[in-house]
Amino acid sequence: MIRDLHTASLTMTNAQTRLEVTANNIANANTPAYKKASVFERNLVDAKASLFNIPMQIERDDSPVGSYLDWSAGEYSMTGNPLDVAIEGAGFFVCKNVDGEKVLTRSGSFALNSEGFLVTQDGKFVAGIDEDAIHIPDYAVINDGDNPSNQRAVNITIAKTGEVIANDVQIGKILVVDCSDYSQITRISKQDFVPNYLVEIHQINDIAMNLKQGWLENSNVNIIEEMVAMIELQRLYETGSKVIHTADNTLERSINTSKFGFY
């Protein structure tokens, strides 16, 4: 009976983890370049062996589920914004925070900050091939002063191979990299990733690179599939709860019966 309770609890733990992952996928269905997470079930034999090898003790840390990322590309949508850039094919943009820490991202929803640097929506600097931040020079930046004669429109073009051209002058080239093993990449936020220090990172050459200016890669989450999965998981969780409730009542009746027989 105790074993039944343990098995049912593993089922509920599995369902709860999958529910959390599915809910997070649904919440990020509209996040540019978001990669959905999926769940795989590890062999329950390991959990059962733990129960048999350590009598009357349940290993709470031995979760029978784990998650992984689906790296398939999302659909591409045209925005017309010259600072929106999508990577068609493999690769990541390299971005740095104010402390110089580097992260990888597939989201190319960029902007210009007040100092003329090309940045992500959360303020990280977009790195060029020299790993310095892409900066639009003063002669190309729009002057927001009170004197209209000081204002000058800026025309920014981003080539498929990453060259950034402002008013017909090349001012940098966006760095796009790839890695040898995606399983060694860890997500640290909705769109940002950091590689394991052992994984090999290499710059993508011009022949393999294909950037699309004015486009964004969408999330690869299929909202209908995720909603169906959530309904199924809720039912599975409820089933596990009913099994535990039934087993608990049966165990309680058995204990009461044994007490009655003893006296």
PDB file of C-alpha atoms in Angstrom:
ATOM      1  CA  MET A   1       0.000   0.000   0.000  1.00  0.00           C
ATOM      2  CA  ILE A   2       2.873   2.345   0.825  1.00  0.00           C
ATOM      3  CA  ARG A   3       4.355   1.476  -2.553  1.00  0.00           C
ATOM      4  CA  ASP A   4       1.089   2.445  -4.241  1.00  0.00           C
ATOM      5  CA  LEU A   5       1.206   5.804  -2.504  1.00  0.00           C
ATOM      6  CA  HIS A   6       4.787   6.314  -3.661  1.00  0.00           C
ATOM      7  CA  THR A   7       4.003   5.380  -7.268  1.00  0.00           C
ATOM      8  CA  ALA A   8       1.010   7.729  -7.327  1.00  0.00           C
ATOM      9  CA  SER A   9       3.103  10.546  -5.863  1.00  0.00           C
ATOM     10  CA  LEU A  10       5.706  10.050  -8.622  1.00  0.00           C
ATOM     11  CA  THR A  11       2.941  10.340 -11.206  1.00  0.00           C
ATOM     12  CA  MET A  12       1.725  13.571  -9.631  1.00  0.00           C
ATOM     13  CA  THR A  13       5.274  14.965  -9.449  1.00  0.00           C
ATOM     14  CA  ASN A  14       5.706  14.149 -13.122  1.00  0.00           C
ATOM     15  CA  ALA A  15       2.421  15.832 -14.033  1.00  0.00           C
ATOM     16  CA  GLN A  16       3.166  18.891 -11.911  1.00  0.00           C
ATOM     17  CA  THR A  17       6.563  19.430 -13.551  1.00  0.00           C
ATOM     18  CA  ARG A  18       5.071  19.050 -17.005  1.00  0.00           C
ATOM     19  CA  LEU A  19       2.249  21.443 -16.087  1.00  0.00           C
ATOM     20  CA  GLU A  20       4.767  24.076 -14.987  1.00  0.00           C
ATOM     21  CA  VAL A  21       6.773  23.688 -18.194  1.00  0.00           C
ATOM     22  CA  THR A  22       3.636  23.819 -20.355  1.00  0.00           C
ATOM     23  CA  ALA A  23       2.312  26.898 -18.538  1.00  0.00           C
ATOM     24  CA  ASN A  24       5.652  28.667 -19.089  1.00  0.00           C
ATOM     25  CA  ASN A  25       5.532  27.789 -22.787  1.00  0.00           C
ATOM     26  CA  ILE A  26       2.035  29.243 -23.096  1.00  0.00           C
ATOM     27  CA  ALA A  27       3.103  32.411 -21.271  1.00  0.00           C
ATOM     28  CA  ASN A  28       5.915  32.925 -23.804  1.00  0.00           C
ATOM     29  CA  ALA A  29       3.995  32.064 -26.960  1.00  0.00           C
ATOM     30  CA  ASN A  30       4.446  35.665 -28.148  1.00  0.00           C
ATOM     31  CA  THR A  31       8.058  36.118 -26.979  1.00  0.00           C
ATOM     32  CA  PRO A  32      10.357  36.598 -30.002  1.00  0.00           C
ATOM     33  CA  ALA A  33      12.690  33.632 -30.628  1.00  0.00           C
ATOM     34  CA  TYR A  34      11.522  31.821 -27.488  1.00  0.00           C
ATOM     35  CA  LYS A  35      12.390  28.110 -27.545  1.00  0.00           C
ATOM     36  CA  LYS A  36       9.778  25.909 -25.958  1.00  0.00           C
ATOM     37  CA  ALA A  37      10.759  23.460 -23.263  1.00  0.00           C
ATOM     38  CA  SER A  38       9.612  19.854 -23.327  1.00  0.00           C
ATOM     39  CA  VAL A  39       9.708  17.118 -20.703  1.00  0.00           C
ATOM     40  CA  PHE A  40      11.002  13.594 -20.941  1.00  0.00           C
ATOM     41  CA  GLU A  41      10.318  10.811 -18.447  1.00  0.00           C
ATOM     42  CA  ARG A  42      13.330   9.069 -17.028  1.00  0.00           C
ATOM     43  CA  ASN A  43      13.151   5.377 -16.237  1.00  0.00           C
ATOM     44  CA  LEU A  44      11.024   4.860 -13.142  1.00  0.00           C
ATOM     45  CA  VAL A  45      13.106   1.781 -12.332  1.00  0.00           C
ATOM     46  CA  ASP A  46      15.650   4.085 -10.708  1.00  0.00           C
ATOM     47  CA  ALA A  47      13.035   5.541  -8.402  1.00  0.00           C
ATOM     48  CA  LYS A  48      11.697   2.085  -7.553  1.00  0.00           C
ATOM     49  CA  ALA A  49      15.210   0.814  -6.839  1.00  0.00           C
ATOM     50  CA  SER A  50      15.677   3.709  -4.458  1.00  0.00           C
ATOM     51  CA  LEU A  51      12.560   2.674  -2.604  1.00  0.00           C
ATOM     52  CA  PHE A  52      13.658  -0.970  -2.390  1.00  0.00           C
ATOM     53  CA  ASN A  53      17.253  -0.250  -1.381  1.00  0.00           C
ATOM     54  CA  ILE A  54      16.353   2.182   1.402  1.00  0.00           C
ATOM     55  CA  PRO A  55      13.382   0.696   3.270  1.00  0.00           C
ATOM     56  CA  MET A  56      10.771   3.159   4.579  1.00  0.00           C
ATOM     57  CA  GLN A  57      12.559   6.105   2.963  1.00  0.00           C
ATOM     58  CA  ILE A  58      11.562   7.950  -0.201  1.00  0.00           C
ATOM     59  CA  GLU A  59      14.214   9.819  -2.189  1.00  0.00           C
ATOM     60  CA  ARG A  60      12.457  13.119  -2.807  1.00  0.00           C
ATOM     61  CA  ASP A  61      15.306  14.430  -4.963  1.00  0.00           C
ATOM     62  CA  ASP A  62      15.039  11.606  -7.488  1.00  0.00           C
ATOM     63  CA  SER A  63      12.556  13.231  -9.820  1.00  0.00           C
ATOM     64  CA  PRO A  64      11.445  10.904 -12.647  1.00  0.00           C
ATOM     65  CA  VAL A  65      11.267  13.775 -15.149  1.00  0.00           C
ATOM     66  CA  GLY A  66      13.651  16.174 -16.805  1.00  0.00           C
ATOM     67  CA  SER A  67      13.307  18.971 -19.345  1.00  0.00           C
ATOM     68  CA  TYR A  68      15.016  19.917 -22.586  1.00  0.00           C
ATOM     69  CA  LEU A  69      14.694  22.698 -25.150  1.00  0.00           C
ATOM     70  CA  ASP A  70      13.240  22.397 -28.623  1.00  0.00           C
ATOM     71  CA  TRP A  71      15.715  24.281 -30.821  1.00  0.00           C
ATOM     72  CA  SER A  72      13.583  24.228 -33.965  1.00  0.00           C
ATOM     73  CA  ALA A  73      13.089  27.641 -35.557  1.00  0.00           C
ATOM     74  CA  GLY A  74       9.878  29.543 -35.060  1.00  0.00           C
ATOM     75  CA  GLU A  75       8.007  31.216 -37.878  1.00  0.00           C
ATOM     76  CA  TYR A  76       9.403  34.479 -39.229  1.00  0.00           C
ATOM     77  CA  SER A  77       7.322  37.640 -39.369  1.00  0.00           C
ATOM     78  CA  MET A  78       8.103  40.858 -41.224  1.00  0.00           C
ATOM     79  CA  THR A  79       8.017  43.947 -38.995  1.00  0.00           C
ATOM     80  CA  GLY A  80       9.547  46.556 -41.284  1.00  0.00           C
ATOM     81  CA  ASN A  81      11.620  47.873 -38.352  1.00  0.00           C
ATOM     82  CA  PRO A  82      15.221  48.317 -39.596  1.00  0.00           C
ATOM     83  CA  LEU A  83      16.538  47.370 -36.142  1.00  0.00           C
ATOM     84  CA  ASP A  84      14.727  44.023 -36.095  1.00  0.00           C
ATOM     85  CA  VAL A  85      16.991  41.218 -37.280  1.00  0.00           C
ATOM     86  CA  ALA A  86      16.254  37.495 -37.598  1.00  0.00           C
ATOM     87  CA  ILE A  87      18.782  34.694 -37.955  1.00  0.00           C
ATOM     88  CA  GLU A  88      17.715  32.284 -40.658  1.00  0.00           C
ATOM     89  CA  GLY A  89      19.333  28.981 -39.805  1.00  0.00           C
ATOM     90  CA  ALA A  90      21.641  28.179 -36.912  1.00  0.00           C
ATOM     91  CA  GLY A  91      23.369  30.747 -34.750  1.00  0.00           C
ATOM     92  CA  PHE A  92      23.111  33.232 -31.900  1.00  0.00           C
ATOM     93  CA  PHE A  93      23.709  36.923 -31.419  1.00  0.00           C
ATOM     94  CA  VAL A  94      26.284  37.751 -28.748  1.00  0.00           C
ATOM     95  CA  CYS A  95      25.229  40.390 -26.221  1.00  0.00           C
ATOM     96  CA  LYS A  96      26.933  41.915 -23.192  1.00  0.00           C
ATOM     97  CA  ASN A  97      25.576  43.531 -20.062  1.00  0.00           C
ATOM     98  CA  VAL A  98      27.178  46.560 -18.389  1.00  0.00           C
ATOM     99  CA  ASP A  99      29.580  44.256 -16.516  1.00  0.00           C
ATOM    100  CA  GLY A 100      30.838  42.741 -19.773  1.00  0.00           C
ATOM    101  CA  GLU A 101      29.240  39.338 -19.169  1.00  0.00           C
ATOM    102  CA  LYS A 102      28.302  37.675 -22.452  1.00  0.00           C
ATOM    103  CA  VAL A 103      25.068  35.861 -23.266  1.00  0.00           C
ATOM    104  CA  LEU A 104      23.694  34.289 -26.416  1.00  0.00           C
ATOM    105  CA  THR A 105      20.286  35.068 -27.846  1.00  0.00           C
ATOM    106  CA  ARG A 106      18.205  34.349 -30.935  1.00  0.00           C
ATOM    107  CA  SER A 107      16.041  37.408 -30.397  1.00  0.00           C
ATOM    108  CA  GLY A 108      17.002  40.211 -32.772  1.00  0.00           C
ATOM    109  CA  SER A 109      14.561  42.832 -31.509  1.00  0.00           C
ATOM    110  CA  PHE A 110      17.143  45.598 -31.184  1.00  0.00           C
ATOM    111  CA  ALA A 111      17.032  49.327 -30.501  1.00  0.00           C
ATOM    112  CA  LEU A 112      19.354  52.337 -30.178  1.00  0.00           C
ATOM    113  CA  ASN A 113      19.955  53.632 -26.679  1.00  0.00           C
ATOM    114  CA  SER A 114      20.503  57.297 -25.830  1.00  0.00           C
ATOM    115  CA  GLU A 115      24.253  56.972 -26.456  1.00  0.00           C
ATOM    116  CA  GLY A 116      23.841  55.486 -29.916  1.00  0.00           C
ATOM    117  CA  PHE A 117      24.651  51.871 -29.046  1.00  0.00           C
ATOM    118  CA  LEU A 118      22.752  48.973 -30.587  1.00  0.00           C
ATOM    119  CA  VAL A 119      21.093  47.177 -27.666  1.00  0.00           C
ATOM    120  CA  THR A 120      18.555  44.476 -26.884  1.00  0.00           C
ATOM    121  CA  GLN A 121      15.157  45.320 -25.420  1.00  0.00           C
ATOM    122  CA  ASP A 122      16.518  44.791 -21.886  1.00  0.00           C
ATOM    123  CA  GLY A 123      19.555  47.034 -22.501  1.00  0.00           C
ATOM    124  CA  LYS A 124      22.316  44.529 -23.310  1.00  0.00           C
ATOM    125  CA  PHE A 125      24.875  45.687 -25.875  1.00  0.00           C
ATOM    126  CA  VAL A 126      24.977  43.866 -29.217  1.00  0.00           C
ATOM    127  CA  ALA A 127      28.526  42.702 -29.898  1.00  0.00           C
ATOM    128  CA  GLY A 128      30.389  43.121 -33.180  1.00  0.00           C
ATOM    129  CA  ILE A 129      32.970  40.732 -34.597  1.00  0.00           C
ATOM    130  CA  ASP A 130      35.665  42.509 -32.566  1.00  0.00           C
ATOM    131  CA  GLU A 131      33.396  41.822 -29.534  1.00  0.00           C
ATOM    132  CA  ASP A 132      32.975  45.562 -28.970  1.00  0.00           C
ATOM    133  CA  ALA A 133      29.470  46.978 -28.847  1.00  0.00           C
ATOM    134  CA  ILE A 134      27.979  48.174 -32.130  1.00  0.00           C
ATOM    135  CA  HIS A 135      27.910  51.978 -31.961  1.00  0.00           C
ATOM    136  CA  ILE A 136      26.311  54.454 -34.355  1.00  0.00           C
ATOM    137  CA  PRO A 137      28.732  57.445 -34.676  1.00  0.00           C
ATOM    138  CA  ASP A 138      27.655  60.974 -33.831  1.00  0.00           C
ATOM    139  CA  TYR A 139      27.462  61.984 -37.470  1.00  0.00           C
ATOM    140  CA  ALA A 140      24.783  59.386 -38.073  1.00  0.00           C
ATOM    141  CA  VAL A 141      22.768  59.641 -34.857  1.00  0.00           C
ATOM    142  CA  ILE A 142      19.599  61.691 -34.965  1.00  0.00           C
ATOM    143  CA  ASN A 143      20.108  64.919 -33.014  1.00  0.00           C
ATOM    144  CA  ASP A 144      17.187  65.506 -30.674  1.00  0.00           C
ATOM    145  CA  GLY A 145      18.152  69.111 -29.925  1.00  0.00           C
ATOM    146  CA  ASP A 146      15.786  72.059 -30.130  1.00  0.00           C
ATOM    147  CA  ASN A 147      17.324  73.313 -33.363  1.00  0.00           C
ATOM    148  CA  PRO A 148      15.709  71.451 -36.311  1.00  0.00           C
ATOM    149  CA  SER A 149      18.703  72.307 -38.510  1.00  0.00           C
ATOM    150  CA  ASN A 150      20.872  70.107 -36.303  1.00  0.00           C
ATOM    151  CA  GLN A 151      18.691  67.068 -36.894  1.00  0.00           C
ATOM    152  CA  ARG A 152      19.766  64.500 -39.431  1.00  0.00           C
ATOM    153  CA  ALA A 153      17.895  61.350 -40.389  1.00  0.00           C
ATOM    154  CA  VAL A 154      19.807  58.092 -40.004  1.00  0.00           C
ATOM    155  CA  ASN A 155      19.395  55.277 -42.470  1.00  0.00           C
ATOM    156  CA  ILE A 156      20.529  51.961 -40.990  1.00  0.00           C
ATOM    157  CA  THR A 157      21.054  48.917 -43.179  1.00  0.00           C
ATOM    158  CA  ILE A 158      22.010  45.483 -41.876  1.00  0.00           C
ATOM    159  CA  ALA A 159      23.321  43.112 -44.529  1.00  0.00           C
ATOM    160  CA  LYS A 160      22.650  39.366 -44.573  1.00  0.00           C
ATOM    161  CA  THR A 161      26.265  38.806 -43.527  1.00  0.00           C
ATOM    162  CA  GLY A 162      25.938  41.168 -40.542  1.00  0.00           C
ATOM    163  CA  GLU A 163      27.506  44.432 -41.769  1.00  0.00           C
ATOM    164  CA  VAL A 164      25.839  47.463 -40.137  1.00  0.00           C
ATOM    165  CA  ILE A 165      25.742  50.477 -42.445  1.00  0.00           C
ATOM    166  CA  ALA A 166      24.624  53.912 -41.248  1.00  0.00           C
ATOM    167  CA  ASN A 167      24.110  56.599 -43.872  1.00  0.00           C
ATOM    168  CA  ASP A 168      26.134  54.586 -46.427  1.00  0.00           C
ATOM    169  CA  VAL A 169      29.080  54.118 -44.038  1.00  0.00           C
ATOM    170  CA  GLN A 170      29.890  50.713 -42.542  1.00  0.00           C
ATOM    171  CA  ILE A 171      30.272  51.168 -38.786  1.00  0.00           C
ATOM    172  CA  GLY A 172      30.530  47.547 -37.669  1.00  0.00           C
ATOM    173  CA  LYS A 173      29.551  43.952 -38.211  1.00  0.00           C
ATOM    174  CA  ILE A 174      27.244  41.952 -35.953  1.00  0.00           C
ATOM    175  CA  LEU A 175      28.841  38.881 -34.403  1.00  0.00           C
ATOM    176  CA  VAL A 176      26.878  35.650 -34.940  1.00  0.00           C
ATOM    177  CA  VAL A 177      28.177  32.447 -33.364  1.00  0.00           C
ATOM    178  CA  ASP A 178      27.174  28.822 -33.044  1.00  0.00           C
ATOM    179  CA  CYS A 179      28.218  25.988 -30.733  1.00  0.00           C
ATOM    180  CA  SER A 180      29.102  22.350 -31.128  1.00  0.00           C
ATOM    181  CA  ASP A 181      26.593  20.928 -28.631  1.00  0.00           C
ATOM    182  CA  TYR A 182      23.259  22.604 -27.876  1.00  0.00           C
ATOM    183  CA  SER A 183      22.674  20.287 -24.909  1.00  0.00           C
ATOM    184  CA  GLN A 184      25.460  22.202 -23.146  1.00  0.00           C
ATOM    185  CA  ILE A 185      23.601  25.521 -23.392  1.00  0.00           C
ATOM    186  CA  THR A 186      21.594  26.719 -20.385  1.00  0.00           C
ATOM    187  CA  ARG A 187      18.711  29.166 -20.562  1.00  0.00           C
ATOM    188  CA  ILE A 188      19.033  31.953 -17.981  1.00  0.00           C
ATOM    189  CA  SER A 189      16.015  34.027 -19.035  1.00  0.00           C
ATOM    190  CA  LYS A 190      13.239  33.917 -21.618  1.00  0.00           C
ATOM    191  CA  GLN A 191      15.585  34.634 -24.525  1.00  0.00           C
ATOM    192  CA  ASP A 192      19.117  34.496 -23.129  1.00  0.00           C
ATOM    193  CA  PHE A 193      21.463  31.513 -22.908  1.00  0.00           C
ATOM    194  CA  VAL A 194      24.923  30.779 -21.569  1.00  0.00           C
ATOM    195  CA  PRO A 195      27.101  27.917 -22.833  1.00  0.00           C
ATOM    196  CA  ASN A 196      28.971  25.439 -20.679  1.00  0.00           C
ATOM    197  CA  TYR A 197      32.616  26.479 -20.403  1.00  0.00           C
ATOM    198  CA  LEU A 198      33.649  23.244 -22.128  1.00  0.00           C
ATOM    199  CA  VAL A 199      31.495  23.709 -25.222  1.00  0.00           C
ATOM    200  CA  GLU A 200      33.150  24.986 -28.401  1.00  0.00           C
ATOM    201  CA  ILE A 201      31.877  28.368 -29.640  1.00  0.00           C
ATOM    202  CA  HIS A 202      32.760  29.466 -33.177  1.00  0.00           C
ATOM    203  CA  GLN A 203      31.901  32.410 -35.382  1.00  0.00           C
ATOM    204  CA  ILE A 204      29.638  31.672 -38.337  1.00  0.00           C
ATOM    205  CA  ASN A 205      31.277  32.535 -41.636  1.00  0.00           C
ATOM    206  CA  ASP A 206      29.697  34.786 -44.251  1.00  0.00           C
ATOM    207  CA  ILE A 207      28.723  31.884 -46.515  1.00  0.00           C
ATOM    208  CA  ALA A 208      26.612  30.198 -43.818  1.00  0.00           C
ATOM    209  CA  MET A 209      25.171  33.404 -42.295  1.00  0.00           C
ATOM    210  CA  ASN A 210      21.820  34.778 -43.397  1.00  0.00           C
ATOM    211  CA  LEU A 211      20.423  37.719 -41.419  1.00  0.00           C
ATOM    212  CA  LYS A 212      17.051  39.186 -42.371  1.00  0.00           C
ATOM    213  CA  GLN A 213      16.653  42.875 -41.597  1.00  0.00           C
ATOM    214  CA  GLY A 214      13.115  43.962 -40.771  1.00  0.00           C
ATOM    215  CA  TRP A 215      12.118  40.469 -39.661  1.00  0.00           C
ATOM    216  CA  LEU A 216      11.776  38.683 -36.312  1.00  0.00           C
ATOM    217  CA  GLU A 217      11.820  35.016 -35.433  1.00  0.00           C
ATOM    218  CA  ASN A 218       8.713  34.151 -33.436  1.00  0.00           C
ATOM    219  CA  SER A 219       8.367  31.677 -30.605  1.00  0.00           C
ATOM    220  CA  ASN A 220       8.231  28.030 -31.711  1.00  0.00           C
ATOM    221  CA  VAL A 221       5.416  27.318 -29.238  1.00  0.00           C
ATOM    222  CA  ASN A 222       2.232  25.877 -30.760  1.00  0.00           C
ATOM    223  CA  ILE A 223      -0.412  27.319 -28.466  1.00  0.00           C
ATOM    224  CA  ILE A 224      -3.079  24.760 -29.415  1.00  0.00           C
ATOM    225  CA  GLU A 225      -0.793  21.795 -28.706  1.00  0.00           C
ATOM    226  CA  GLU A 226       0.215  23.295 -25.358  1.00  0.00           C
ATOM    227  CA  MET A 227      -3.401  23.894 -24.315  1.00  0.00           C
ATOM    228  CA  VAL A 228      -4.362  20.306 -25.184  1.00  0.00           C
ATOM    229  CA  ALA A 229      -1.338  19.026 -23.237  1.00  0.00           C
ATOM    230  CA  MET A 230      -2.326  21.128 -20.210  1.00  0.00           C
ATOM    231  CA  ILE A 231      -5.839  19.670 -20.149  1.00  0.00           C
ATOM    232  CA  GLU A 232      -4.463  16.132 -20.334  1.00  0.00           C
ATOM    233  CA  LEU A 233      -1.945  16.803 -17.556  1.00  0.00           C
ATOM    234  CA  GLN A 234      -4.606  18.295 -15.289  1.00  0.00           C
ATOM    235  CA  ARG A 235      -6.654  15.142 -15.673  1.00  0.00           C
ATOM    236  CA  LEU A 236      -3.587  12.986 -14.992  1.00  0.00           C
ATOM    237  CA  TYR A 237      -2.835  14.964 -11.838  1.00  0.00           C
ATOM    238  CA  GLU A 238      -6.424  14.583 -10.634  1.00  0.00           C
ATOM    239  CA  THR A 239      -6.234  10.832 -11.255  1.00  0.00           C
ATOM    240  CA  GLY A 240      -3.088  10.560  -9.147  1.00  0.00           C
ATOM    241  CA  SER A 241      -4.765  12.534  -6.377  1.00  0.00           C
ATOM    242  CA  LYS A 242      -7.741  10.167  -6.377  1.00  0.00           C
ATOM    243  CA  VAL A 243      -5.423   7.129  -6.211  1.00  0.00           C
ATOM    244  CA  ILE A 244      -3.650   8.574  -3.177  1.00  0.00           C
ATOM    245  CA  HIS A 245      -6.953   9.393  -1.503  1.00  0.00           C
ATOM    246  CA  THR A 246      -8.280   5.872  -2.106  1.00  0.00           C
ATOM    247  CA  ALA A 247      -5.066   4.217  -0.919  1.00  0.00           C
ATOM    248  CA  ASP A 248      -5.005   6.409   2.176  1.00  0.00           C
ATOM    249  CA  ASN A 249      -8.576   5.442   3.085  1.00  0.00           C
ATOM    250  CA  THR A 250      -7.799   1.752   2.496  1.00  0.00           C
ATOM    251  CA  LEU A 251      -4.686   1.976   4.673  1.00  0.00           C
ATOM    252  CA  GLU A 252      -6.634   3.714   7.422  1.00  0.00           C
ATOM    253  CA  ARG A 253      -9.333   1.002   7.387  1.00  0.00           C
ATOM    254  CA  SER A 254      -6.631  -1.697   7.515  1.00  0.00           C
ATOM    255  CA  ILE A 255      -5.032  -0.087  10.556  1.00  0.00           C
ATOM    256  CA  ASN A 256      -8.369   0.259  12.314  1.00  0.00           C
ATOM    257  CA  THR A 257      -9.237  -3.360  11.528  1.00  0.00           C
ATOM    258  CA  SER A 258      -5.923  -4.591  12.924  1.00  0.00           C
ATOM    259  CA  LYS A 259      -6.484  -2.586  16.108  1.00  0.00           C
ATOM    260  CA  PHE A 260      -9.960  -4.080  16.494  1.00  0.00           C
ATOM    261  CA  GLY A 261      -8.589  -7.595  15.975  1.00  0.00           C
ATOM    262  CA  PHE A 262      -5.835  -7.028  18.527  1.00  0.00           C
ATOM    263  CA  TYR A 263      -8.217  -5.991  21.249  1.00  0.00           C
TER     264      TYR A 263
END
